[in-house]
Each structure stands twice: as structure tokens, then as C-alpha cells.
Amino acid sequence: KQWYQRRVAITAGDTDFFKKNLVANLAALLNVPPEKIKIAKIVAEGRKRAAGGVIQIEIAEEPISTEKDMTAGKVTEMATSLQKASETLVETVQKGKLGDALKNKVESVSVALPEIPPADERNATIDRTEAEKTGGKTYAEKQEILEKLKLESTRAGEVEIKMPSKFVMLQTLQEVKAVSSNGNFRSQVTTATDERVEILGAGSKVWRAKVDIVSGPKFGRLLGTKEVKFQYGYSNITDIRFSRVGTYVLALKVSYPEDINYSLDNLEIKVIEQDEASPIRRIKWSFDGDYKAVVQNSSDFSSYMASFLKAKFPKFKFSDIDHYEGSVAVEATVSSDSKDETIKAIDEIKASTFDLTYDGKTMKLAAFEGDSSTETGGGSSTTIIVVVCVLALVGIAAGGAGMFVYKKKQNKGLTTPVTMSSVKNVDDDPELISGGKSGSGLGGIVTVDGSFNAVAGGVGNVYDDVTNFARNITR
């Protein structure tokens, strides 16, 4: 009736000393009562090393005396207690700290995991008549016999806990497409002799691996699943994408246990533009606000944005929602069945200006980018901001000249596209010279007082290209 137990075989250098202190030390390490730990068998290694050998230890809950006491709650309690003990034991072994904890030299450790009965039999009393049909034994009675038989062999059913030594990259990609293509990072942990370590931690303490950006394009982000658990000694990160075009340098590290210093650095990957016909686009909103003050819980804000976008734009598909500082920057991937449908969706999203209200704080929309996957961002809003800044610069720098440009724009509308090749030197255009010295930059446009001429003459060439371009736009 003793279903839940762990059998541990420890190869030690001095079993005579070890067995005197083992139970107390192991109980302290695993945080279990000493009475749950029993030394089941000691196997000496031979005459030359009579003191050394294998100690087989049984860690178990007290047997349940009757079937009626075997409730689901009791079984779960027993399993949870031993599971935690197992997790601590395996982690301590693989960190190389078991010898220190037990105050003896430990050469190897093997663990036999318990055999757990089917869920529908944990809380069942087997009818004796039915039991007789299968040899006169209930499930629990059969399990007890099997456990006794296993104790006859030191290594029966045991799994060796191998010692990790190396972290090895098995597969990665050198080039992927932005937003739409998944990167693939496959690695493994091995022993010093290059054997794969199939078991890395146990239960809630299974080892994990995580990939992070070391360097890359501005605002470049990793999308998808960045952290995974090891399985059979492997970590496979396959659901990961890149938000922007550019060259990234990544690091793949063992993220748990935190004090295991395993890292694969300088993993360079080139992210190129996705196919022209791709129906997937990366878009970005920028809102006014203090990011740290607004987004205090990253996961909560992500969930809020997912719900908000789904409710506001129910016809569109959003994924890989991300956010970061830059006042409050929010990115998302929008997709449809075709490129044309996605472009229409982006146009509709762009036309729908909105503010965000989150956790009692309202943030006004400052900008929107219809394609943020390029290395520097991009999108129509960026172009508009640049033109406004150029004109504002001319107005501020030129003072009265700004008014002159505005008046010219009123008199002459822009009817044809302007290119840099068509921009003329304003100082060589007699139609625009109204005073001042030709070649003096801003002074060649309007008659201004001497103080302005002095400033203009000092900055001369700095403003020439900007002012010439802006003035010719007004023609």
C-alpha cells in the first residue's frame, strides 16, 4: 500500500562514516522528517576498498494501512511531498553540491522514480471478489510485492543522475526574414565525456534556456517564445521571430538554475526584409506618457492591449503584441489572407485615431507607423514629421524669411513634384532676391537688420541647403 516513494543509490567513498550521518544530513537537505528516510542496503565495492560502496536509500511516506484511508487528498499530499524532495535532490546533485550537503565524497547518484497508479484507482476500494479473479491481490498489494522485488537488485529501475559539464549549440539559422520567419535554436547539455544529460532537474525545477538580444537595430525585439524547458537534455527554441530588419547578436543561456553559468554568446543572425507579397506587417503606435509609470506589470498591459485591439478592430488578426519605452510604444503584427487585405487593414487602422486609458491613466496617440519592420522604423507618420521639422527649422532660423516663404506659398501653389535635382540656388534666382548680399545665405532673401545679417552670415552654409529646398517647395 506504499505507492509513493523514492529509492536513491549513492556511491560514496566511505560508507562506514557516511551511514552514521546520512539520514540526518539528507533529511536536512530535503526538508523531510528523518523517519521517512531509511537505509535499505549497503553494497561494498570490494576488499581493496572495503569502506567504499553503494548505499541504497528509501525515502517514503508512511504506508496507508487500509484502502478506505486512501483518499485522493491523501494520495496527492504524499505525491507532492516526495516530488519536492526529488526536485531538491536532483538539483543539488547536478549543481555538484550533494557531497558538501552530506559531508562526504559522492561519486554518483541514481534515483528510482515511483510507479504511480492510474488516477481512477487512487481512491478506489477493489472488491475482493474481483481481486481474486486477478490472483487474489488488489492493486496496492501487487504494488507492494513489486517494490519488495525491486529492492533485491541495487540498480533495478534506477536512473543515473548525470553531471552536466558542457552547453553545446546544435542548430541555428544564419538568416531569417523579419516578422514572418521563425528562428531555430537547438542546444544540448552534455557530460565531460560528451554524453547527453537526459535528465536536467525535475518537476518545477527543470532546467530552462533563454535567448536574448546582445546588440541589434534600434527597437529591434524578439517576438514569440524566448524561454523553454529542457527535454531529454535538449532545448529547442523554435517559436521566435524578429521585429526589425538588421544584424543581431544573440546569447543563449541556461536561465534556470540561475547560478549555472552556461552561455552560448556571439550568435550572429541576419534579418532581411520579408517577401513583397507577404500578408504580414508589423505596425506601431506611439502614445504620450511615462512608460514606467503606466506599465507597471508588463504581462497585464500585454493582455489589455490584446483585448483592446480585438474589440476595436474585430475584423483583423493581431499577434506578437509588444511594448517598450519611447514614451509608450506599442507594436503588433497584423495579418490577413493576402497582402492587399493587410494593406487595407493598415489604412483603416491608420485612419482610426484613438487614445488609450489604462489603469486610470489616459495616453494620447502621438504617431502611427504602418510598417515598422525596417531597420529604422519607417511608415508615413515618420515622413510627415520630418517635413514639418524642416519647415519649422526654416521658420525659426530665418525669422522674417519664414513669413516670406509663407507668402510665396500663398501666391504660388505647388503643382508638380519637387526633386532635389530641380532645386535651384535661391541666391542665383533674381526673382527671389529682394535685398541683402547675394551669397550670404538668408540675407539674400529678404532685407533684414544688421544683427540678423551678422547671424545669417555666421551660419551661412549651414542653412543654405535646408532653406533652398524649403523655398523651392513653395514655388
Tab-separated table of C-alpha atoms in Angstrom:
chain	number	residue	atom	x	y	z
A	1	LYS	CA	0.000	0.000	0.000
A	2	GLN	CA	3.086	2.178	-0.180
A	3	TRP	CA	2.826	3.668	-3.620
A	4	TYR	CA	4.815	6.865	-3.334
A	5	GLN	CA	8.496	6.527	-2.604
A	6	ARG	CA	11.921	7.357	-3.952
A	7	ARG	CA	14.843	4.974	-3.930
A	8	VAL	CA	18.258	6.611	-4.134
A	9	ALA	CA	21.546	4.809	-4.728
A	10	ILE	CA	24.589	6.850	-3.703
A	11	THR	CA	28.118	5.718	-4.471
A	12	ALA	CA	30.258	7.055	-1.646
A	13	GLY	CA	33.909	6.948	-0.717
A	14	ASP	CA	33.405	5.990	2.940
A	15	THR	CA	30.183	4.143	3.679
A	16	ASP	CA	31.096	3.443	7.311
A	17	PHE	CA	31.241	7.165	8.103
A	18	PHE	CA	28.532	8.039	5.627
A	19	LYS	CA	25.789	5.828	7.060
A	20	LYS	CA	26.173	7.313	10.548
A	21	ASN	CA	25.313	10.817	9.391
A	22	LEU	CA	23.487	10.211	6.143
A	23	VAL	CA	19.899	10.179	7.383
A	24	ALA	CA	20.221	13.390	9.385
A	25	ASN	CA	22.100	15.241	6.637
A	26	LEU	CA	19.766	14.078	3.882
A	27	ALA	CA	16.669	14.937	5.935
A	28	ALA	CA	18.014	18.451	6.475
A	29	LEU	CA	18.783	18.858	2.774
A	30	LEU	CA	15.411	17.606	1.509
A	31	ASN	CA	13.353	19.141	4.320
A	32	VAL	CA	11.650	15.858	5.194
A	33	PRO	CA	11.319	14.156	8.602
A	34	PRO	CA	14.247	11.758	9.312
A	35	GLU	CA	11.827	8.891	9.930
A	36	LYS	CA	10.859	8.937	6.226
A	37	ILE	CA	14.447	8.088	5.226
A	38	LYS	CA	15.721	4.535	5.580
A	39	ILE	CA	18.956	2.873	4.561
A	40	ALA	CA	17.744	-0.158	2.612
A	41	LYS	CA	21.021	-1.781	1.575
A	42	ILE	CA	24.772	-1.256	1.551
A	43	VAL	CA	26.822	-2.915	-1.188
A	44	ALA	CA	30.605	-2.890	-0.659
A	45	GLU	CA	32.807	-2.384	-3.712
A	46	GLY	CA	35.404	-4.992	-2.813
A	47	ARG	CA	38.215	-5.886	-0.465
A	48	LYS	CA	40.587	-3.184	-1.679
A	49	ARG	CA	38.013	-0.506	-0.912
A	50	ALA	CA	36.032	-2.099	1.867
A	51	ALA	CA	34.976	1.291	3.218
A	52	GLY	CA	33.542	2.416	-0.119
A	53	GLY	CA	30.462	1.234	-1.932
A	54	VAL	CA	26.846	1.916	-2.819
A	55	ILE	CA	24.270	2.931	-0.256
A	56	GLN	CA	20.667	2.384	-1.270
A	57	ILE	CA	18.270	4.749	0.463
A	58	GLU	CA	14.500	4.693	0.518
A	59	ILE	CA	12.582	7.939	1.003
A	60	ALA	CA	8.918	7.160	1.517
A	61	GLU	CA	5.704	8.213	3.125
A	62	GLU	CA	4.305	6.016	5.836
A	63	PRO	CA	2.226	3.161	4.359
A	64	ILE	CA	-1.525	3.632	4.218
A	65	SER	CA	-2.958	0.918	6.406
A	66	THR	CA	-6.341	0.451	4.779
A	67	GLU	CA	-7.877	1.009	1.383
A	68	LYS	CA	-10.566	3.274	2.827
A	69	ASP	CA	-7.910	5.711	4.059
A	70	MET	CA	-6.507	6.017	0.573
A	71	THR	CA	-8.339	9.201	-0.378
A	72	ALA	CA	-7.484	11.374	-3.357
A	73	GLY	CA	-6.382	14.131	-0.998
A	74	LYS	CA	-4.026	11.854	0.916
A	75	VAL	CA	-2.506	10.419	-2.239
A	76	THR	CA	-1.931	13.918	-3.657
A	77	GLU	CA	-0.324	15.042	-0.398
A	78	MET	CA	2.056	12.085	-0.420
A	79	ALA	CA	2.992	12.595	-4.052
A	80	THR	CA	3.595	16.337	-3.608
A	81	SER	CA	5.847	15.852	-0.593
A	82	LEU	CA	8.068	13.326	-2.317
A	83	GLN	CA	8.064	15.277	-5.565
A	84	LYS	CA	9.538	18.299	-3.799
A	85	ALA	CA	12.177	16.137	-2.141
A	86	SER	CA	13.113	14.646	-5.515
A	87	GLU	CA	13.379	18.081	-7.141
A	88	THR	CA	15.765	19.293	-4.429
A	89	LEU	CA	17.851	16.125	-4.583
A	90	VAL	CA	18.311	16.155	-8.367
A	91	GLU	CA	19.132	19.872	-8.441
A	92	THR	CA	21.680	19.545	-5.615
A	93	VAL	CA	23.350	16.627	-7.388
A	94	GLN	CA	23.603	18.404	-10.751
A	95	LYS	CA	24.996	21.534	-9.183
A	96	GLY	CA	27.759	19.367	-7.721
A	97	LYS	CA	26.787	20.252	-4.146
A	98	LEU	CA	25.466	16.958	-2.760
A	99	GLY	CA	28.842	15.969	-1.312
A	100	ASP	CA	29.033	19.260	0.576
A	101	ALA	CA	25.494	18.858	1.888
A	102	LEU	CA	26.102	15.283	3.047
A	103	LYS	CA	29.653	15.989	4.255
A	104	ASN	CA	31.161	13.133	2.268
A	105	LYS	CA	32.588	12.431	-1.158
A	106	VAL	CA	29.778	11.447	-3.544
A	107	GLU	CA	30.872	9.767	-6.777
A	108	SER	CA	27.485	9.131	-8.412
A	109	VAL	CA	23.766	9.136	-7.701
A	110	SER	CA	20.923	7.071	-9.154
A	111	VAL	CA	17.221	7.552	-8.478
A	112	ALA	CA	14.328	5.144	-8.933
A	113	LEU	CA	11.110	7.044	-9.512
A	114	PRO	CA	7.884	5.699	-8.008
A	115	GLU	CA	5.261	3.977	-10.059
A	116	ILE	CA	2.043	5.948	-9.656
A	117	PRO	CA	-1.236	4.066	-10.069
A	118	PRO	CA	-3.834	5.181	-12.613
A	119	ALA	CA	-5.868	8.174	-11.451
A	120	ASP	CA	-9.121	6.207	-11.375
A	121	GLU	CA	-7.616	3.628	-8.982
A	122	ARG	CA	-6.106	6.020	-6.438
A	123	ASN	CA	-9.336	6.425	-4.499
A	124	ALA	CA	-10.947	3.055	-5.222
A	125	THR	CA	-11.523	0.076	-2.958
A	126	ILE	CA	-11.177	-3.035	-5.070
A	127	ASP	CA	-13.861	-5.613	-4.451
A	128	ARG	CA	-12.324	-8.795	-3.036
A	129	THR	CA	-14.244	-10.990	-5.500
A	130	GLU	CA	-12.828	-9.006	-8.394
A	131	ALA	CA	-9.385	-9.141	-6.829
A	132	GLU	CA	-9.482	-12.927	-6.679
A	133	LYS	CA	-10.011	-13.011	-10.422
A	134	THR	CA	-6.588	-11.440	-10.856
A	135	GLY	CA	-4.658	-13.619	-8.455
A	136	GLY	CA	-6.258	-12.592	-5.193
A	137	LYS	CA	-4.370	-9.300	-4.941
A	138	THR	CA	-5.562	-5.709	-5.049
A	139	TYR	CA	-3.565	-3.127	-6.993
A	140	ALA	CA	-1.912	-1.857	-3.807
A	141	GLU	CA	-0.964	-5.378	-2.702
A	142	LYS	CA	0.564	-6.131	-6.077
A	143	GLN	CA	2.498	-2.857	-5.948
A	144	GLU	CA	3.892	-3.727	-2.531
A	145	ILE	CA	5.157	-7.066	-3.809
A	146	LEU	CA	6.794	-5.399	-6.795
A	147	GLU	CA	8.570	-2.920	-4.532
A	148	LYS	CA	9.980	-5.753	-2.427
A	149	LEU	CA	11.239	-7.498	-5.538
A	150	LYS	CA	12.915	-4.323	-6.762
A	151	LEU	CA	14.833	-3.995	-3.503
A	152	GLU	CA	16.511	-7.299	-4.302
A	153	SER	CA	18.509	-5.553	-7.002
A	154	THR	CA	20.582	-2.498	-6.185
A	155	ARG	CA	20.150	-0.912	-9.598
A	156	ALA	CA	16.729	-2.210	-10.694
A	157	GLY	CA	14.666	0.528	-12.295
A	158	GLU	CA	17.142	3.271	-11.391
A	159	VAL	CA	18.140	6.273	-13.459
A	160	GLU	CA	21.608	7.713	-13.099
A	161	ILE	CA	21.711	11.445	-12.468
A	162	LYS	CA	24.492	12.545	-14.793
A	163	MET	CA	26.675	15.520	-14.033
A	164	PRO	CA	26.342	18.402	-16.558
A	165	SER	CA	29.564	19.838	-17.888
A	166	LYS	CA	29.077	21.416	-21.355
A	167	PHE	CA	26.453	23.531	-23.115
A	168	VAL	CA	26.564	22.871	-26.865
A	169	MET	CA	24.801	24.543	-29.822
A	170	LEU	CA	23.424	22.024	-32.295
A	171	GLN	CA	21.489	24.171	-34.762
A	172	THR	CA	20.851	27.828	-35.544
A	173	LEU	CA	19.944	29.885	-38.601
A	174	GLN	CA	22.221	32.480	-40.173
A	175	GLU	CA	19.483	34.408	-41.966
A	176	VAL	CA	15.721	34.824	-41.494
A	177	LYS	CA	13.015	37.175	-42.733
A	178	ALA	CA	11.682	39.895	-40.460
A	179	VAL	CA	8.385	39.369	-38.620
A	180	SER	CA	7.216	36.318	-40.554
A	181	SER	CA	10.030	33.718	-40.272
A	182	ASN	CA	10.846	31.692	-37.183
A	183	GLY	CA	14.382	31.356	-35.893
A	184	ASN	CA	15.536	27.958	-34.631
A	185	PHE	CA	17.977	27.496	-31.756
A	186	ARG	CA	18.659	23.888	-30.731
A	187	SER	CA	21.149	23.083	-27.989
A	188	GLN	CA	22.022	20.334	-25.537
A	189	VAL	CA	23.829	19.788	-22.242
A	190	THR	CA	26.433	17.024	-22.035
A	191	THR	CA	28.784	15.452	-19.531
A	192	ALA	CA	32.545	15.974	-19.609
A	193	THR	CA	32.738	12.905	-21.875
A	194	ASP	CA	30.133	14.316	-24.298
A	195	GLU	CA	27.233	12.137	-23.163
A	196	ARG	CA	23.879	13.871	-23.360
A	197	VAL	CA	22.365	14.576	-19.925
A	198	GLU	CA	18.807	13.322	-20.420
A	199	ILE	CA	17.540	14.475	-17.021
A	200	LEU	CA	18.143	18.129	-16.168
A	201	GLY	CA	16.275	18.931	-12.993
A	202	ALA	CA	12.891	17.541	-12.011
A	203	GLY	CA	9.324	18.752	-11.565
A	204	SER	CA	9.144	22.524	-11.062
A	205	LYS	CA	12.954	22.711	-11.062
A	206	VAL	CA	13.554	21.520	-14.622
A	207	TRP	CA	16.338	23.452	-16.328
A	208	ARG	CA	15.392	26.222	-18.762
A	209	ALA	CA	17.155	28.025	-21.621
A	210	LYS	CA	16.517	31.572	-22.842
A	211	VAL	CA	17.690	33.618	-25.820
A	212	ASP	CA	18.285	37.387	-25.524
A	213	ILE	CA	19.498	40.216	-27.772
A	214	VAL	CA	23.023	41.449	-27.027
A	215	SER	CA	23.071	44.009	-29.842
A	216	GLY	CA	20.983	44.822	-32.893
A	217	PRO	CA	18.983	47.522	-34.674
A	218	LYS	CA	17.290	50.231	-32.626
A	219	PHE	CA	13.951	48.995	-31.297
A	220	GLY	CA	14.726	45.501	-32.605
A	221	ARG	CA	12.797	42.993	-30.496
A	222	LEU	CA	12.443	39.235	-30.165
A	223	LEU	CA	8.875	38.032	-30.648
A	224	GLY	CA	7.352	34.704	-29.662
A	225	THR	CA	8.645	32.174	-27.114
A	226	LYS	CA	12.089	33.193	-25.859
A	227	GLU	CA	12.418	30.693	-22.999
A	228	VAL	CA	11.840	26.910	-22.970
A	229	LYS	CA	12.359	23.943	-20.667
A	230	PHE	CA	14.964	21.303	-21.421
A	231	GLN	CA	13.527	17.980	-22.546
A	232	TYR	CA	15.703	14.863	-22.647
A	233	GLY	CA	18.756	17.097	-22.458
A	234	TYR	CA	17.732	19.360	-25.367
A	235	SER	CA	16.461	22.930	-25.501
A	236	ASN	CA	14.549	23.733	-28.683
A	237	ILE	CA	13.563	27.358	-29.244
A	238	THR	CA	11.572	27.334	-32.474
A	239	ASP	CA	8.782	29.888	-31.981
A	240	ILE	CA	10.806	33.100	-32.196
A	241	ARG	CA	10.729	35.999	-34.663
A	242	PHE	CA	12.475	39.349	-35.167
A	243	SER	CA	10.594	42.645	-35.285
A	244	ARG	CA	13.040	44.593	-37.482
A	245	VAL	CA	15.484	44.173	-40.313
A	246	GLY	CA	19.161	44.240	-39.342
A	247	THR	CA	22.032	42.232	-37.896
A	248	TYR	CA	21.527	40.826	-34.412
A	249	VAL	CA	23.992	39.355	-31.944
A	250	LEU	CA	22.276	36.972	-29.523
A	251	ALA	CA	23.155	34.998	-26.411
A	252	LEU	CA	21.583	31.659	-25.468
A	253	LYS	CA	21.844	30.973	-21.745
A	254	VAL	CA	20.694	28.480	-19.144
A	255	SER	CA	18.219	30.705	-17.309
A	256	TYR	CA	17.382	28.192	-14.570
A	257	PRO	CA	19.046	27.323	-12.260
A	258	GLU	CA	20.184	30.945	-12.050
A	259	ASP	CA	23.606	30.071	-10.629
A	260	ILE	CA	24.512	27.734	-13.516
A	261	ASN	CA	26.820	29.847	-15.661
A	262	TYR	CA	26.212	28.219	-19.051
A	263	SER	CA	26.031	30.589	-22.028
A	264	LEU	CA	26.499	30.490	-25.802
A	265	ASP	CA	27.466	34.008	-26.860
A	266	ASN	CA	28.056	35.912	-30.112
A	267	LEU	CA	25.338	34.143	-32.088
A	268	GLU	CA	25.028	36.407	-35.127
A	269	ILE	CA	21.935	36.306	-37.299
A	270	LYS	CA	20.952	38.489	-40.250
A	271	VAL	CA	17.310	39.516	-40.524
A	272	ILE	CA	16.233	40.539	-44.016
A	273	GLU	CA	13.051	42.053	-45.417
A	274	GLN	CA	10.161	39.679	-45.841
A	275	ASP	CA	8.721	38.824	-49.245
A	276	GLU	CA	6.969	41.642	-51.076
A	277	ALA	CA	3.789	39.583	-51.333
A	278	SER	CA	3.728	38.713	-47.629
A	279	PRO	CA	0.356	39.383	-45.952
A	280	ILE	CA	2.118	40.022	-42.631
A	281	ARG	CA	3.079	43.522	-41.483
A	282	ARG	CA	4.458	44.990	-38.282
A	283	ILE	CA	2.748	48.188	-37.116
A	284	LYS	CA	3.491	50.592	-34.288
A	285	TRP	CA	1.619	53.161	-32.195
A	286	SER	CA	3.370	55.766	-30.061
A	287	PHE	CA	1.450	57.283	-27.158
A	288	ASP	CA	2.363	60.210	-24.933
A	289	GLY	CA	3.106	59.109	-21.389
A	290	ASP	CA	5.710	57.832	-18.956
A	291	TYR	CA	6.146	54.143	-19.799
A	292	LYS	CA	7.442	53.103	-16.374
A	293	ALA	CA	4.638	54.930	-14.593
A	294	VAL	CA	1.956	53.484	-16.887
A	295	VAL	CA	3.167	49.914	-17.494
A	296	GLN	CA	3.972	48.568	-14.066
A	297	ASN	CA	3.110	44.993	-14.998
A	298	SER	CA	4.237	44.004	-18.489
A	299	SER	CA	2.062	40.885	-18.734
A	300	ASP	CA	-1.080	42.738	-17.640
A	301	PHE	CA	-0.528	45.522	-20.168
A	302	SER	CA	0.023	42.981	-22.959
A	303	SER	CA	-3.267	41.296	-22.088
A	304	TYR	CA	-5.011	44.664	-22.022
A	305	MET	CA	-3.681	45.612	-25.475
A	306	ALA	CA	-4.670	42.230	-26.918
A	307	SER	CA	-8.238	42.655	-25.669
A	308	PHE	CA	-8.374	46.307	-26.712
A	309	LEU	CA	-7.227	45.686	-30.293
A	310	LYS	CA	-9.520	42.698	-30.688
A	311	ALA	CA	-12.512	44.755	-29.549
A	312	LYS	CA	-11.645	47.853	-31.598
A	313	PHE	CA	-10.666	46.038	-34.802
A	314	PRO	CA	-12.583	42.727	-34.704
A	315	LYS	CA	-12.053	42.044	-38.427
A	316	PHE	CA	-8.251	41.978	-38.185
A	317	LYS	CA	-5.770	39.434	-36.831
A	318	PHE	CA	-3.213	40.720	-34.320
A	319	SER	CA	-0.323	38.771	-32.846
A	320	ASP	CA	3.082	39.267	-31.168
A	321	ILE	CA	1.891	42.337	-29.250
A	322	ASP	CA	4.880	44.058	-27.676
A	323	HIS	CA	5.537	47.341	-25.876
A	324	TYR	CA	8.510	49.320	-24.626
A	325	GLU	CA	9.761	52.772	-23.695
A	326	GLY	CA	9.624	55.569	-26.203
A	327	SER	CA	7.068	57.331	-24.420
A	328	VAL	CA	4.683	54.343	-24.591
A	329	ALA	CA	5.409	52.372	-27.768
A	330	VAL	CA	3.116	49.510	-28.739
A	331	GLU	CA	3.832	47.158	-31.650
A	332	ALA	CA	1.734	44.370	-33.125
A	333	THR	CA	1.787	42.101	-36.142
A	334	VAL	CA	-1.302	42.400	-38.346
A	335	SER	CA	-2.077	39.743	-40.937
A	336	SER	CA	-4.766	38.532	-43.329
A	337	ASP	CA	-5.142	36.128	-46.235
A	338	SER	CA	-3.427	38.438	-48.747
A	339	LYS	CA	-1.126	41.415	-48.974
A	340	ASP	CA	-3.880	43.667	-50.370
A	341	GLU	CA	-6.214	42.842	-47.491
A	342	THR	CA	-3.489	43.595	-44.972
A	343	ILE	CA	-2.742	46.968	-46.616
A	344	LYS	CA	-6.436	47.849	-46.476
A	345	ALA	CA	-6.490	46.870	-42.830
A	346	ILE	CA	-3.493	49.096	-42.076
A	347	ASP	CA	-5.132	52.028	-43.879
A	348	GLU	CA	-8.259	51.571	-41.772
A	349	ILE	CA	-6.228	51.303	-38.573
A	350	LYS	CA	-4.285	54.433	-39.507
A	351	ALA	CA	-7.493	56.389	-40.104
A	352	SER	CA	-8.835	55.344	-36.705
A	353	THR	CA	-7.077	57.651	-34.268
A	354	PHE	CA	-7.644	56.771	-30.629
A	355	ASP	CA	-6.286	57.320	-27.140
A	356	LEU	CA	-5.587	54.653	-24.519
A	357	THR	CA	-6.955	54.601	-20.995
A	358	TYR	CA	-5.175	52.059	-18.812
A	359	ASP	CA	-5.162	51.755	-15.035
A	360	GLY	CA	-6.808	55.167	-14.709
A	361	LYS	CA	-4.260	56.895	-16.961
A	362	THR	CA	-5.072	58.322	-20.396
A	363	MET	CA	-2.405	58.399	-23.136
A	364	LYS	CA	-2.899	60.354	-26.334
A	365	LEU	CA	-1.836	58.901	-29.686
A	366	ALA	CA	1.281	60.693	-30.938
A	367	ALA	CA	2.202	58.713	-34.064
A	368	PHE	CA	1.416	55.590	-36.082
A	369	GLU	CA	3.694	53.590	-38.369
A	370	GLY	CA	2.190	51.327	-40.997
A	371	ASP	CA	5.355	49.264	-41.465
A	372	SER	CA	7.808	49.279	-38.577
A	373	SER	CA	9.840	46.238	-39.624
A	374	THR	CA	12.546	48.232	-41.434
A	375	GLU	CA	15.780	48.770	-39.558
A	376	THR	CA	14.952	52.360	-38.600
A	377	GLY	CA	11.199	52.028	-38.292
A	378	GLY	CA	9.512	53.835	-41.139
A	379	GLY	CA	5.940	54.493	-42.193
A	380	SER	CA	4.023	57.531	-43.352
A	381	SER	CA	3.987	59.267	-39.984
A	382	THR	CA	7.769	59.406	-39.891
A	383	THR	CA	7.856	61.204	-43.266
A	384	ILE	CA	5.258	63.758	-42.158
A	385	ILE	CA	7.173	64.545	-39.006
A	386	VAL	CA	10.399	65.105	-40.953
A	387	VAL	CA	8.790	67.593	-43.408
A	388	VAL	CA	7.182	69.557	-40.584
A	389	CYS	CA	10.504	69.736	-38.763
A	390	VAL	CA	12.293	71.037	-41.864
A	391	LEU	CA	9.753	73.806	-42.401
A	392	ALA	CA	9.760	74.663	-38.708
A	393	LEU	CA	13.551	74.922	-38.759
A	394	VAL	CA	13.432	77.353	-41.654
A	395	GLY	CA	10.783	79.460	-39.956
A	396	ILE	CA	12.665	79.631	-36.666
A	397	ALA	CA	16.088	80.216	-38.184
A	398	ALA	CA	15.018	82.748	-40.767
A	399	GLY	CA	12.542	84.731	-38.705
A	400	GLY	CA	11.064	87.133	-41.250
A	401	ALA	CA	12.227	84.817	-44.013
A	402	GLY	CA	9.720	82.300	-42.775
A	403	MET	CA	6.933	84.779	-43.364
A	404	PHE	CA	8.300	85.465	-46.850
A	405	VAL	CA	8.206	81.737	-47.688
A	406	TYR	CA	4.642	81.506	-46.414
A	407	LYS	CA	3.551	84.472	-48.545
A	408	LYS	CA	5.172	82.967	-51.642
A	409	LYS	CA	3.285	79.726	-50.963
A	410	GLN	CA	0.020	81.641	-50.887
A	411	ASN	CA	0.754	83.278	-54.214
A	412	LYS	CA	2.152	80.221	-55.948
A	413	GLY	CA	0.741	76.747	-55.277
A	414	LEU	CA	2.819	73.615	-55.705
A	415	THR	CA	1.550	71.814	-58.820
A	416	THR	CA	4.416	69.473	-59.679
A	417	PRO	CA	6.564	67.132	-57.596
A	418	VAL	CA	9.814	68.615	-56.352
A	419	THR	CA	13.071	66.660	-56.501
A	420	MET	CA	16.494	67.709	-55.277
A	421	SER	CA	17.717	67.933	-58.884
A	422	SER	CA	15.152	70.689	-59.570
A	423	VAL	CA	16.062	72.782	-56.530
A	424	LYS	CA	17.847	75.970	-57.584
A	425	ASN	CA	20.187	78.108	-55.598
A	426	VAL	CA	17.974	80.837	-54.215
A	427	ASP	CA	20.734	83.400	-54.302
A	428	ASP	CA	21.057	82.875	-58.079
A	429	ASP	CA	17.327	83.454	-58.632
A	430	PRO	CA	16.773	87.186	-59.304
A	431	GLU	CA	13.023	86.743	-58.733
A	432	LEU	CA	13.594	85.971	-55.072
A	433	ILE	CA	16.351	88.473	-54.304
A	434	SER	CA	14.804	91.428	-52.517
A	435	GLY	CA	17.859	92.851	-50.856
A	436	GLY	CA	20.991	91.991	-48.992
A	437	LYS	CA	24.109	90.417	-50.394
A	438	SER	CA	23.992	87.587	-52.886
A	439	GLY	CA	25.689	84.520	-51.492
A	440	SER	CA	25.096	85.466	-47.869
A	441	GLY	CA	22.568	82.693	-47.316
A	442	LEU	CA	19.497	84.049	-45.560
A	443	GLY	CA	20.443	87.637	-46.216
A	444	GLY	CA	19.873	87.095	-49.965
A	445	ILE	CA	16.161	86.520	-49.453
A	446	VAL	CA	14.848	89.492	-47.528
A	447	THR	CA	16.119	92.788	-46.278
A	448	VAL	CA	16.720	92.391	-42.581
A	449	ASP	CA	18.530	94.437	-39.987
A	450	GLY	CA	22.238	94.229	-39.460
A	451	SER	CA	22.038	91.952	-36.457
A	452	PHE	CA	20.218	89.281	-38.443
A	453	ASN	CA	22.685	89.650	-41.332
A	454	ALA	CA	25.500	89.034	-38.877
A	455	VAL	CA	23.873	85.862	-37.604
A	456	ALA	CA	22.999	84.704	-41.104
A	457	GLY	CA	26.483	85.365	-42.341
A	458	GLY	CA	27.906	83.335	-39.461
A	459	VAL	CA	25.792	80.291	-40.161
A	460	GLY	CA	25.684	80.811	-43.949
A	461	ASN	CA	26.337	77.382	-45.418
A	462	VAL	CA	24.701	75.548	-42.510
A	463	TYR	CA	21.240	76.748	-43.548
A	464	ASP	CA	21.735	77.100	-47.299
A	465	ASP	CA	20.685	73.588	-48.342
A	466	VAL	CA	17.747	73.448	-45.959
A	467	THR	CA	16.376	76.898	-46.797
A	468	ASN	CA	16.875	76.482	-50.542
A	469	PHE	CA	14.997	73.201	-50.508
A	470	ALA	CA	12.125	74.603	-48.444
A	471	ARG	CA	11.783	77.762	-50.523
A	472	ASN	CA	11.705	75.948	-53.803
A	473	ILE	CA	8.929	73.703	-52.483
A	474	THR	CA	6.782	76.866	-52.240
A	475	ARG	CA	7.195	77.737	-55.923
